[in-house]
N, CA, C and O of each residue as an XYZ file, in Angstrom:
780
protein
N      26.600    -65.346     39.870
C      25.754    -64.935     38.398
C      26.734    -66.339     37.451
O      27.960    -66.361     37.558
N      25.867    -67.584     36.436
C      26.377    -68.350     35.993
C      27.297    -67.667     34.805
O      26.965    -66.609     34.271
N      28.285    -68.268     34.515
C      28.881    -68.390     33.824
C      28.563    -68.900     31.954
O      28.369    -70.028     31.501
N      28.621    -67.559     31.236
C      28.303    -67.920     30.238
C      29.121    -69.062     29.232
O      30.285    -69.332     29.531
N      28.610    -69.598     28.264
C      29.661    -70.639     27.974
C      30.225    -69.890     26.207
O      29.508    -69.227     25.457
N      31.193    -70.155     26.051
C      31.884    -69.460     24.528
C      30.902    -69.746     23.127
O      31.166    -69.244     22.034
N      30.373    -70.151     23.240
C      29.573    -70.954     22.026
C      28.814    -69.719     22.342
O      28.877    -68.797     21.529
N      27.881    -69.541     23.757
C      26.781    -68.378     23.503
C      26.983    -66.915     23.686
O      26.164    -66.095     24.101
N      27.987    -66.762     23.375
C      28.937    -65.298     23.579
C      28.972    -65.308     22.052
O      28.473    -64.355     21.454
N      29.693    -66.624     21.176
C      29.570    -66.035     19.849
C      28.420    -65.902     19.053
O      28.243    -65.379     17.952
N      27.572    -66.563     19.945
C      25.965    -66.511     19.243
C      25.637    -65.066     19.583
O      25.408    -64.132     18.815
N      25.653    -65.083     20.327
C      25.169    -63.278     20.394
C      26.063    -62.135     20.225
O      25.726    -61.002     20.569
N      27.058    -62.375     19.765
C      28.030    -61.159     18.924
C      27.867    -61.697     17.085
O      27.959    -60.877     16.171
N      27.621    -63.185     16.857
C      27.124    -62.617     15.654
C      25.590    -62.521     15.518
O      25.131    -62.876     14.432
N      24.811    -62.131     16.380
C      23.471    -61.812     16.069
C      23.461    -59.879     16.300
O      22.751    -58.988     15.832
N      24.232    -59.890     16.925
C      24.464    -58.165     16.832
C      25.432    -58.160     16.061
O      26.255    -57.380     16.540
N      25.695    -58.466     15.403
C      26.974    -58.298     13.605
C      25.853    -58.860     12.474
O      25.922    -58.330     11.365
N      24.766    -59.958     12.693
C      24.118    -60.007     11.174
C      23.102    -58.681     11.388
O      22.940    -57.989     10.384
N      22.074    -58.078     13.206
C      21.611    -57.094     12.928
C      22.641    -55.958     12.104
O      22.514    -55.764     10.895
N      23.680    -55.240     12.949
C      24.558    -54.807     11.975
C      24.071    -54.320     11.067
O      23.393    -53.315     10.855
N      24.623    -55.432     10.291
C      24.691    -55.782      9.144
C      23.478    -55.486      8.080
O      23.448    -54.961      6.967
N      22.540    -56.041      8.901
C      20.959    -55.339      8.058
C      20.805    -53.587      7.876
O      20.437    -52.906      6.919
N      21.342    -53.171      9.486
C      21.014    -52.193      9.478
C      21.996    -51.004      8.429
O      21.882    -49.798      8.208
N      22.509    -51.571      8.184
C      23.915    -50.853      7.439
C      23.913    -51.002      5.843
O      24.625    -50.368      5.065
N      22.993    -51.946      5.535
C      22.440    -52.115      4.594
C      21.718    -51.336      3.813
O      21.802    -50.986      2.636
N      20.556    -51.007      5.206
C      19.277    -50.506      4.850
C      20.206    -48.967      4.844
O      20.447    -48.604      3.693
N      20.606    -48.281      5.641
C      20.734    -46.801      6.258
C      22.111    -46.252      5.942
O      22.372    -45.049      5.965
N      23.040    -47.282      5.623
C      25.120    -46.938      5.438
C      25.177    -46.983      6.914
O      24.243    -47.133      7.702
N      26.641    -46.802      7.189
C      26.992    -46.619      8.099
C      26.829    -45.368      9.369
O      26.789    -45.397     10.599
N      26.757    -44.197      8.225
C      27.035    -43.109      9.075
C      25.706    -42.672      9.754
O      25.729    -42.101     10.844
N      24.269    -43.014      8.941
C      23.046    -42.858      9.076
C      22.583    -44.168     10.044
O      21.443    -44.024     10.488
N      23.182    -45.276     10.406
C      22.966    -46.269     11.366
C      23.138    -46.234     12.933
O      24.173    -46.744     13.361
N      22.232    -45.682     13.864
C      22.956    -45.776     15.381
C      22.181    -46.630     15.892
O      21.108    -47.138     15.569
N      23.385    -46.770     17.337
C      23.515    -47.843     17.782
C      21.750    -47.868     18.041
O      21.269    -48.706     17.280
N      20.922    -47.344     18.698
C      19.449    -47.853     19.144
C      19.098    -48.570     18.015
O      18.417    -49.575     18.217
N      19.507    -48.201     16.459
C      19.042    -49.232     15.488
C      19.091    -50.469     15.136
O      18.293    -51.235     14.597
N      21.321    -50.642     15.946
C      21.335    -52.425     15.992
C      20.359    -52.612     16.988
O      19.497    -53.428     16.661
N      20.232    -52.134     18.046
C      19.100    -52.119     19.715
C      18.236    -53.145     18.738
O      18.428    -54.328     18.457
N      17.159    -52.164     18.317
C      16.340    -52.348     17.927
C      16.140    -54.145     16.843
O      15.402    -55.121     16.983
N      17.159    -53.805     15.913
C      17.335    -55.225     14.750
C      17.559    -56.310     15.894
O      16.742    -57.106     16.356
N      18.578    -56.164     16.141
C      18.808    -57.679     16.936
C      18.046    -57.548     18.227
O      18.773    -58.205     18.972
N      17.113    -57.151     18.921
C      16.368    -57.351     19.563
C      16.986    -57.335     21.169
O      16.062    -57.280     21.981
N      17.753    -57.356     21.524
C      18.909    -56.873     22.333
C      18.589    -55.840     23.045
O      17.823    -55.079     22.454
N      19.074    -55.326     24.751
C      19.011    -54.202     25.314
C      20.648    -53.474     24.693
O      21.485    -54.025     23.978
N      20.661    -52.486     25.111
C      22.181    -51.570     25.152
C      23.162    -52.320     25.568
O      24.207    -52.587     24.974
N      22.732    -52.728     26.822
C      23.795    -53.053     27.695
C      23.793    -54.559     27.293
O      24.938    -54.948     27.524
N      23.329    -55.206     26.986
C      23.391    -56.554     26.088
C      24.738    -56.475     24.621
O      25.536    -57.337     24.252
N      24.574    -55.545     24.281
C      25.061    -55.210     23.164
C      26.557    -54.560     23.489
O      27.634    -54.800     22.942
N      26.257    -53.707     24.508
C      27.590    -53.137     24.572
C      28.416    -53.721     25.364
O      29.468    -53.123     25.590
N      28.132    -55.343     26.157
C      28.795    -55.927     26.495
C      29.648    -56.652     25.109
O      30.587    -57.443     25.200
N      29.322    -56.381     24.443
C      30.082    -57.023     23.327
C      31.456    -56.141     22.554
O      32.552    -56.441     22.083
N      30.568    -54.788     22.773
C      31.121    -54.043     21.277
C      30.748    -52.598     22.231
O      29.652    -52.270     22.688
N      32.295    -51.773     22.360
C      31.639    -50.259     22.676
C      31.553    -49.526     21.635
O      32.065    -48.407     21.618
N      31.070    -49.897     20.872
C      30.222    -48.875     20.417
C      30.413    -49.243     18.412
O      31.128    -50.149     17.984
N      29.518    -48.209     17.434
C      29.723    -48.882     16.685
C      30.798    -48.914     15.875
O      30.762    -49.937     15.191
N      31.516    -48.401     15.705
C      32.860    -48.219     15.064
C      33.567    -49.663     15.541
O      34.349    -50.170     14.737
N      33.299    -50.423     16.959
C      33.891    -51.719     16.908
C      32.855    -52.320     16.140
O      33.379    -52.200     15.033
N      31.595    -52.967     15.887
C      30.836    -53.617     15.447
C      31.619    -53.265     13.399
O      31.799    -54.172     12.586
N      31.752    -52.559     13.276
C      32.150    -51.715     12.183
C      33.966    -53.021     12.010
O      34.079    -53.699     10.989
N      34.601    -53.063     12.651
C      35.532    -53.543     12.688
C      35.754    -54.797     12.859
O      36.704    -55.439     12.413
N      34.872    -55.177     13.517
C      34.272    -56.832     13.384
C      34.023    -57.161     12.672
O      34.714    -58.158     12.459
N      33.224    -56.982     11.804
C      32.257    -56.986     10.588
C      33.320    -57.110     10.080
O      33.800    -58.242     10.038
N      34.273    -55.647      9.351
C      35.504    -56.143      8.672
C      36.087    -57.266      8.484
O      36.280    -57.940      7.473
N      36.382    -57.416      9.713
C      37.785    -58.663     10.143
C      36.839    -60.214      9.712
O      37.267    -61.358      9.565
N      35.474    -59.689      9.602
C      34.821    -61.494      9.478
C      34.740    -61.822      7.928
O      34.690    -62.818      7.206
N      34.756    -60.428      7.812
C      33.745    -60.262      6.185
C      35.119    -61.132      5.220
O      34.561    -61.247      4.129
N      36.204    -61.620      5.088
C      36.787    -62.297      4.668
C      37.183    -63.688      4.951
O      37.392    -64.516      4.065
N      37.300    -63.971      6.509
C      37.324    -64.955      6.690
C      36.733    -66.506      5.969
O      37.398    -67.525      5.785
N      35.566    -66.320      5.715
C      34.666    -67.858      4.458
C      35.661    -67.567      3.416
O      36.663    -68.277      3.501
N      35.656    -66.936      2.705
C      36.606    -66.550      1.252
C      37.670    -66.749      1.567
O      38.269    -66.090      0.717
N      38.352    -67.148      2.129
C      39.934    -67.505      2.558
C      40.005    -69.059      3.323
O      41.002    -69.777      3.235
N      38.904    -69.394      3.999
C      38.141    -70.382      4.332
C      37.958    -71.237      2.715
O      38.986    -71.516      2.097
N      37.447    -71.372      2.500
C      37.076    -71.396      1.172
C      37.847    -72.068      0.017
O      37.897    -73.101     -0.652
N      38.207    -71.307      0.123
C      39.987    -71.116     -1.138
C      41.147    -72.102     -0.335
O      41.883    -72.832     -0.997
N      41.214    -72.051      0.928
C      42.246    -72.752      1.014
C      41.757    -73.876      1.219
O      42.562    -74.787      1.029
N      40.311    -74.317      1.671
C      39.970    -75.408      1.738
C      39.291    -76.161     -0.152
O      38.551    -77.111     -0.409
N      39.750    -75.519     -0.729
C      39.483    -75.905     -2.719
C      41.370    -76.168     -2.833
O      41.627    -76.773     -3.873
N      42.525    -75.869     -2.073
C      43.477    -75.674     -2.120
C      43.522    -77.533     -2.591
O      43.885    -78.138     -3.600
N      43.060    -77.863     -1.523
C      43.169    -79.272     -1.456
C      42.255    -80.504     -2.245
O      42.351    -81.730     -2.190
N      41.239    -79.510     -3.077
C      40.331    -80.458     -3.721
C      41.018    -80.989     -5.255
O      41.905    -80.474     -5.936
N      40.057    -82.460     -5.506
C      40.969    -82.945     -6.346
C      39.438    -83.013     -7.955
O      38.851    -84.085     -7.807
N      39.244    -82.762     -8.347
C      40.494    -82.475     -9.603
C      40.991    -80.982     -8.842
O      40.464    -80.872     -7.735
N      41.866    -79.856     -9.199
C      41.949    -78.993     -8.857
C      40.984    -78.183    -10.167
O      40.641    -78.323    -11.341
N      40.828    -77.032     -8.687
C      39.081    -75.453     -9.708
C      39.969    -75.062    -10.424
O      41.118    -74.718    -10.145
N      39.108    -75.141    -11.962
C      39.168    -73.615    -12.864
C      39.286    -72.685    -11.953
O      39.058    -72.485    -10.760
N      39.854    -72.009    -13.190
C      39.568    -70.283    -12.979
C      37.832    -69.944    -12.464
O      37.633    -69.271    -11.453
N      36.946    -70.366    -13.094
C      35.862    -70.417    -13.232
C      35.234    -70.303    -11.675
O      34.823    -69.333    -11.039
N      35.334    -71.568    -11.387
C      35.079    -72.278    -10.000
C      35.755    -71.891     -9.285
O      35.249    -71.927     -8.164
N      36.989    -71.387     -9.298
C      37.568    -70.258     -7.878
C      36.962    -69.052     -8.213
O      36.945    -68.547     -7.091
N      36.404    -68.147     -9.011
C      35.652    -67.176     -8.832
C      34.000    -67.354     -8.471
O      33.052    -66.585     -8.309
N      34.144    -68.331     -8.451
C      33.072    -69.122     -8.075
C      32.617    -68.440     -6.482
O      31.938    -67.530     -6.007
N      33.544    -69.625     -6.043
C      34.442    -69.501     -4.642
C      34.441    -68.307     -3.945
O      34.077    -68.180     -2.776
N      34.865    -67.403     -4.698
C      35.006    -66.154     -3.735
C      34.051    -65.502     -3.881
O      33.701    -64.979     -2.822
N      33.086    -65.141     -5.186
C      31.928    -64.950     -4.530
C      31.188    -65.657     -4.137
O      30.297    -64.899     -3.753
N      30.722    -67.118     -3.833
C      29.621    -67.365     -3.095
C      29.840    -67.068     -1.661
O      28.868    -66.762     -0.971
N      31.281    -67.145     -1.039
C      31.659    -66.825      0.586
C      31.837    -65.605      0.673
O      32.205    -65.260      1.796
N      31.688    -64.536     -0.300
C      31.776    -63.013     -0.377
C      30.796    -62.921      0.341
O      30.776    -62.400      1.456
N      29.808    -63.465     -0.285
C      27.940    -63.123     -0.085
C      27.340    -63.913      0.671
O      26.591    -64.679      0.065
N      27.376    -64.055      1.962
C      26.846    -65.757      2.706
C      25.999    -65.053      3.427
O      24.788    -65.270      3.379
N      26.619    -63.983      4.298
C      25.795    -63.306      5.951
C      25.622    -62.256      5.485
O      26.277    -61.724      4.589
N      23.990    -61.525      6.504
C      23.322    -62.420      6.212
C      22.426    -63.140      4.750
O      21.733    -64.152      4.843
N      22.579    -62.575      3.811
C      22.233    -62.265      2.425
C      22.824    -61.923      1.380
O      23.917    -61.360      1.316
N      22.108    -62.256      0.475
C      23.207    -61.432     -0.732
C      23.723    -59.715     -1.020
O      24.786    -59.155     -1.291
N      22.271    -59.292     -0.781
C      22.644    -58.033     -1.040
C      22.947    -57.031      0.114
O      23.219    -55.841     -0.049
N      22.828    -57.926      1.739
C      23.001    -57.205      2.506
C      24.164    -57.120      2.853
O      24.394    -56.056      3.428
N      25.422    -58.104      2.709
C      26.903    -58.713      2.600
C      27.537    -57.879      1.035
O      28.728    -57.594      0.911
N      26.663    -57.637      0.133
C      27.532    -56.937     -0.758
C      27.033    -55.105     -1.134
O      27.091    -54.390     -2.135
N      26.603    -54.950      0.139
C      26.486    -53.720     -0.533
C      27.290    -53.247      1.345
O      27.682    -52.082      1.413
N      27.411    -53.818      2.207
C      28.517    -53.890      3.328
C      29.552    -53.854      2.986
O      30.292    -52.984      3.445
N      30.117    -54.964      1.861
C      31.567    -54.814      1.133
C      31.466    -53.371      0.160
O      32.510    -52.897     -0.286
N      30.514    -52.904     -0.046
C      30.578    -51.901     -1.265
C      31.199    -50.657     -0.163
O      32.084    -49.835     -0.400
N      30.455    -50.832      1.013
C      30.589    -49.640      1.900
C      31.911    -49.425      2.612
O      32.354    -48.309      2.884
N      32.704    -50.945      2.983
C      33.650    -51.074      3.607
C      34.761    -50.252      2.384
O      35.488    -49.300      2.669
N      34.670    -50.823      1.167
C      35.401    -50.001      0.454
C      35.545    -48.424      0.576
O      36.652    -47.886      0.609
N      34.199    -47.632      0.647
C      34.356    -46.273      0.254
C      34.788    -46.274      1.756
O      36.007    -46.118      1.840
N      34.369    -46.359      2.578
C      34.814    -45.945      4.206
C      36.813    -46.575      4.144
O      37.843    -46.297      4.756
N      36.633    -46.989      3.645
C      38.688    -47.380      3.609
C      39.588    -46.070      3.016
O      40.751    -45.747      3.258
N      38.623    -45.483      2.186
C      39.448    -44.268      1.486
C      39.270    -43.005      2.250
O      39.751    -42.028      1.677
N      38.719    -42.781      3.362
C      38.757    -42.192      4.277
C      39.028    -42.362      5.423
O      39.069    -41.235      5.916
N      39.270    -43.174      6.256
C      39.768    -43.904      7.465
C      41.228    -44.989      7.095
O      41.376    -46.051      6.491
N      42.005    -44.168      7.729
C      43.246    -45.282      7.455
C      43.646    -46.270      8.121
O      44.700    -46.872      7.914
N      42.691    -46.558      9.126
C      43.186    -48.276      9.629
C      42.355    -49.285      8.854
O      42.635    -50.463      8.631
N      41.186    -48.539      8.456
C      40.443    -49.361      7.677
C      41.198    -49.410      6.099
O      41.333    -50.478      5.501
N      41.564    -48.364      5.653
C      42.373    -48.915      4.488
C      43.652    -49.984      4.648
O      43.961    -50.788      3.768
N      44.148    -49.884      5.580
C      44.769    -50.876      6.147
C      44.789    -52.181      6.130
O      45.515    -52.967      5.522
N      43.439    -52.424      7.259
C      42.709    -53.905      6.921
C      42.577    -54.564      5.578
O      42.690    -55.714      5.153
N      42.210    -53.047      4.935
C      41.631    -53.720      4.170
C      42.634    -54.705      2.568
O      42.361    -55.685      1.874
N      43.823    -53.702      2.635
C      45.094    -53.910      1.987
C      45.459    -55.476      2.577
O      45.818    -56.352      1.789
N      45.319    -55.761      4.179
C      45.670    -56.903      4.590
C      44.844    -58.081      3.908
O      45.331    -59.148      3.534
N      43.847    -57.797      3.836
C      42.805    -58.567      3.186
C      42.744    -58.645      1.249
O      42.188    -59.325      0.386
N      43.421    -57.817      1.309
C      43.586    -58.431     -0.493
C      44.576    -58.715     -0.623
O      44.787    -59.259     -1.707
N      45.716    -58.572      0.257
C      47.281    -59.531      0.282
C      47.004    -60.883      0.361
O      47.431    -61.741     -0.412
N      45.786    -61.170      1.963
C      45.798    -62.519      2.097
C      44.798    -63.515      1.020
O      44.920    -64.737      0.928
N      43.761    -62.644      0.220
C      43.398    -63.364     -0.622
C      44.359    -63.569     -1.725
O      44.671    -64.689     -2.129
N      44.845    -62.406     -2.226
C      46.352    -62.844     -3.055
C      46.729    -64.209     -3.090
O      46.709    -65.031     -4.005
N      47.246    -64.316     -1.318
C      48.246    -65.624     -0.890
C      47.237    -66.766     -1.102
O      47.681    -67.912     -1.032
N      45.696    -66.551     -1.399
C      45.281    -68.212     -0.750
C      44.699    -68.229     -2.610
O      44.338    -69.349     -2.973
N      44.636    -67.445     -3.369
C      44.460    -67.856     -5.032
C      46.033    -67.829     -5.272
O      46.457    -67.104     -4.373
N      46.443    -67.996     -5.567
C      48.201    -68.555     -6.239
C      48.065    -69.350     -6.519
O      48.015    -69.753     -7.681
N      47.911    -70.084     -5.252
C      48.506    -71.744     -4.967
C      47.167    -72.236     -6.156
O      47.471    -73.090     -6.989
N      46.031    -71.779     -6.168
C      45.277    -72.704     -6.851
C      45.673    -72.985     -8.333
O      45.765    -74.012     -9.005
N      45.933    -71.233     -8.645
C      46.599    -71.631     -9.971
C      47.690    -71.978    -10.339
O      47.928    -72.037    -11.546
N      48.295    -72.181     -9.740
C      49.806    -72.838     -9.243
C      49.333    -74.509     -9.886
O      49.922    -75.167    -10.743
N      48.158    -74.833     -9.170
C      47.701    -76.568     -9.615
C      47.392    -76.529    -11.018
O      47.525    -77.553    -11.688
N      46.928    -75.278    -11.616
C      45.828    -75.470    -12.686
C      47.522    -75.678    -13.671
O      47.578    -76.616    -14.466
N      48.163    -75.199    -13.587
C      49.311    -75.133    -14.514
C      50.752    -76.043    -14.086
O      51.701    -75.330    -14.411
N      51.165    -77.104    -13.593
C      52.104    -77.789    -12.619
C      53.418    -77.882    -13.920
O      53.378    -78.345    -15.060
N      54.669    -77.132    -13.037
C      55.202    -77.505    -14.030
C      55.441    -76.145    -14.561
O      56.617    -75.782    -14.552
N      54.674    -75.434    -14.960
C      54.199    -73.921    -15.141
C      55.047    -72.786    -13.754
O      54.912    -72.815    -12.530
N      55.999    -71.780    -14.756
C      55.587    -70.648    -13.317
C      54.407    -69.670    -13.719
O      54.296    -69.047    -14.775
N      53.354    -69.684    -12.375
C      52.658    -68.683    -12.403
C      53.049    -67.368    -11.489
O      53.043    -67.454    -10.261
N      53.303    -66.452    -12.000
C      53.428    -65.501    -11.527
C      52.745    -64.873    -10.422
O      51.727    -65.559    -10.340
N      52.677    -64.015     -9.544
C      51.854    -63.103     -8.467
C      50.928    -62.160     -9.171
O      49.939    -61.764     -8.555
N      51.188    -61.686    -10.630
C      50.682    -61.123    -11.179
C      49.064    -61.718    -11.401
O      47.964    -61.189    -11.244
N      49.573    -63.313    -11.922
C      48.037    -64.217    -11.759
C      46.991    -63.582    -11.233
O      45.996    -62.939    -11.567
N      47.691    -64.077    -10.068
C      46.440    -63.736     -9.058
C      45.746    -62.535     -8.951
O      44.562    -62.397     -8.642
N      46.722    -61.502     -9.282
C      45.758    -60.086     -8.959
C      45.297    -60.248    -10.186
O      44.463    -59.345    -10.257
N      45.288    -60.734    -11.078
C      44.823    -60.338    -12.481
C      43.262    -60.865    -11.899
O      42.287    -60.144    -11.691
N      43.377    -62.499    -11.693
C      42.002    -63.089    -11.134
C      41.628    -62.302    -10.094
O      40.465    -62.706    -10.132
N      41.611    -61.339     -8.982
C      41.209    -61.431     -8.020
C      40.801    -59.506     -8.778
O      40.561    -58.562     -8.025
N      40.822    -59.403    -10.066
C      40.134    -57.928    -10.416
C      39.335    -58.770    -11.214
O      38.284    -58.255    -10.832
N      39.041    -59.440    -11.827
C      38.241    -60.209    -12.671
C      37.308    -60.368    -11.457
O      36.385    -59.572    -11.283
N      37.551    -61.427    -10.588
C      36.268    -61.424     -9.303
C      35.418    -60.468     -8.899
O      34.201    -60.589     -8.758
N      36.218    -59.314     -8.677
C      36.041    -57.832     -8.406
C      34.965    -57.167     -9.352
O      33.855    -56.660     -9.189
N      35.798    -57.401    -10.403
C      34.554    -56.666    -11.248
C      33.613    -57.481    -11.969
O      32.911    -57.029    -12.873
N      33.584    -59.002    -11.476
C      31.749    -59.836    -11.893
C      31.294    -59.241    -10.655
O      30.259    -58.579    -10.734
N      32.037    -59.376     -9.168
C      30.666    -58.966     -7.708
C      30.551    -57.310     -8.070
O      29.860    -56.725     -7.236
N      30.849    -56.824     -8.666
C      30.540    -55.387     -8.876
C      29.340    -55.532    -10.072
O      28.317    -55.041     -9.593
N      29.165    -55.868    -11.016
C      28.316    -56.083    -12.130
C      27.107    -57.189    -12.012
O      25.975    -57.130    -12.493
N      27.795    -58.354    -11.110
C      26.912    -58.683    -11.544
C      25.549    -59.196     -9.723
O      24.450    -59.751     -9.731
N      26.270    -58.733     -8.688
C      26.179    -58.315     -7.528
C      25.386    -56.691     -6.808
O      24.596    -56.267     -5.965
N      26.352    -56.282     -7.935
C      26.217    -55.058     -6.939
C      25.024    -54.098     -8.025
O      23.798    -54.063     -7.914
N      25.940    -53.362     -9.091
C      25.094    -52.969    -10.206
C      23.428    -53.628    -10.898
O      22.376    -53.160    -11.333
N      24.201    -55.296    -10.580
C      23.102    -56.153    -11.249
C      22.673    -56.218    -12.938
O      21.575    -56.503    -13.417
N      23.965    -55.842    -13.652
C      23.717    -55.356    -14.826
C      24.504    -56.671    -15.561
O      25.124    -56.344    -16.573
N      24.584    -58.407    -15.126
C      25.702    -59.060    -15.401
C      24.733    -60.514    -15.155
O      24.186    -60.412    -14.057
N      24.492    -61.366    -15.604
C      24.023    -62.523    -15.585
C      24.291    -63.547    -16.079
O      23.722    -64.631    -15.950
N      25.656    -63.126    -17.005
C      26.265    -64.365    -17.802
C      27.188    -65.118    -16.744
O      27.955    -64.623    -15.919
N      26.901    -66.427    -16.997
C      27.589    -67.202    -15.628
C      29.215    -67.103    -15.221
O      29.630    -66.701    -16.308
N      29.699    -67.144    -14.879
C      30.981    -66.815    -14.532
C      31.992    -67.408    -15.515
O      33.066    -66.834    -15.697
N      31.635    -68.707    -16.246
C      32.738    -69.955    -16.978
C      32.557    -68.739    -18.003
O      33.537    -68.052    -18.289
N      31.220    -68.461    -18.590
C      30.882    -67.675    -20.209
C      32.105    -66.874    -19.960
O      33.191    -67.077    -20.504
N      31.705    -65.478    -18.652
C      33.083    -64.287    -19.172
C      34.255    -64.762    -19.278
O      35.060    -64.334    -20.105
N      34.579    -65.992    -18.209
C      36.407    -66.189    -18.252
C      36.136    -66.537    -20.010
O      36.090    -65.564    -20.764
N      36.006    -67.623    -20.458
C      36.017    -67.721    -21.656
C      35.631    -66.961    -22.922
O      35.679    -67.271    -24.113
N      35.137    -65.602    -22.120
C      34.997    -65.172    -23.556
C      35.864    -63.509    -23.188
O      35.623    -62.544    -23.914
N      36.708    -63.409    -22.167
C      37.746    -62.888    -21.929
C      38.951    -63.577    -22.607
O      39.823    -62.851    -23.083
N      39.058    -64.791    -22.680
C      40.135    -65.922    -22.981
C      40.205    -65.813    -24.438
O      41.211    -65.731    -25.144
N      38.883    -65.828    -24.797
C      38.706    -65.091    -26.431
C      39.396    -63.946    -26.960
O      40.071    -63.952    -27.990
N      39.173    -62.864    -26.127
C      39.552    -61.562    -26.525
C      41.067    -60.806    -26.475
O      41.705    -60.076    -27.233
N      41.266    -61.405    -25.146
C      42.956    -62.017    -25.464
C      43.588    -62.714    -26.366
O      44.559    -62.422    -27.063
N      43.076    -63.481    -26.310
C      44.220    -64.689    -27.577
C      43.735    -63.735    -29.051
O      44.409    -63.827    -30.077
N      42.802    -63.059    -28.994
C      42.394    -61.927    -30.314
C      43.359    -60.840    -30.287
O      43.754    -60.441    -31.382
N      43.906    -60.171    -29.010
C      44.670    -58.884    -29.451
C      46.216    -59.295    -29.313
O      46.940    -58.305    -29.211
N      46.797    -60.358    -29.290
C      47.925    -60.880    -28.908
C      48.595    -60.866    -30.807
O      49.721    -61.289    -31.067
């Protein structure tokens, strides 16, 4: 039997993960069955099980892959000239968070991960690890904006909180279409008036 290349394996895994994302977005984690994923992917059960032992393994693989594009985008941005502004950093996070396979499916998946992590301890651990990695990727970007000033760790958490809030209002609830730059400026004005 001929050996398959690493590229072929990665392409097949991505096909399965993309199909699972569509199924999970449509029906949720619990209502999606493995046969649903087989049908959406166009692959046989044997082909899917060759790469994943079951639905939980697919969920975990999706969880592991969700933050990687965001972290890559932020790490690449750490070298950008001129340094990214706060709205640009937020835009990188949002753009990279909702890329695969489409914004609505990706957003649904993210929200389901958050909900599932409330009841599954090892998913909560994974979500915390991803949040810490996001913090560690954001902090150097903020430090570059204020050379010579001490930018504390809390600044990165503040930006992440703003990011998650705008993600929910813009992408999940779709109640907010205000550009990120405008939101940041409005927040700056509010904070300046409250001190």
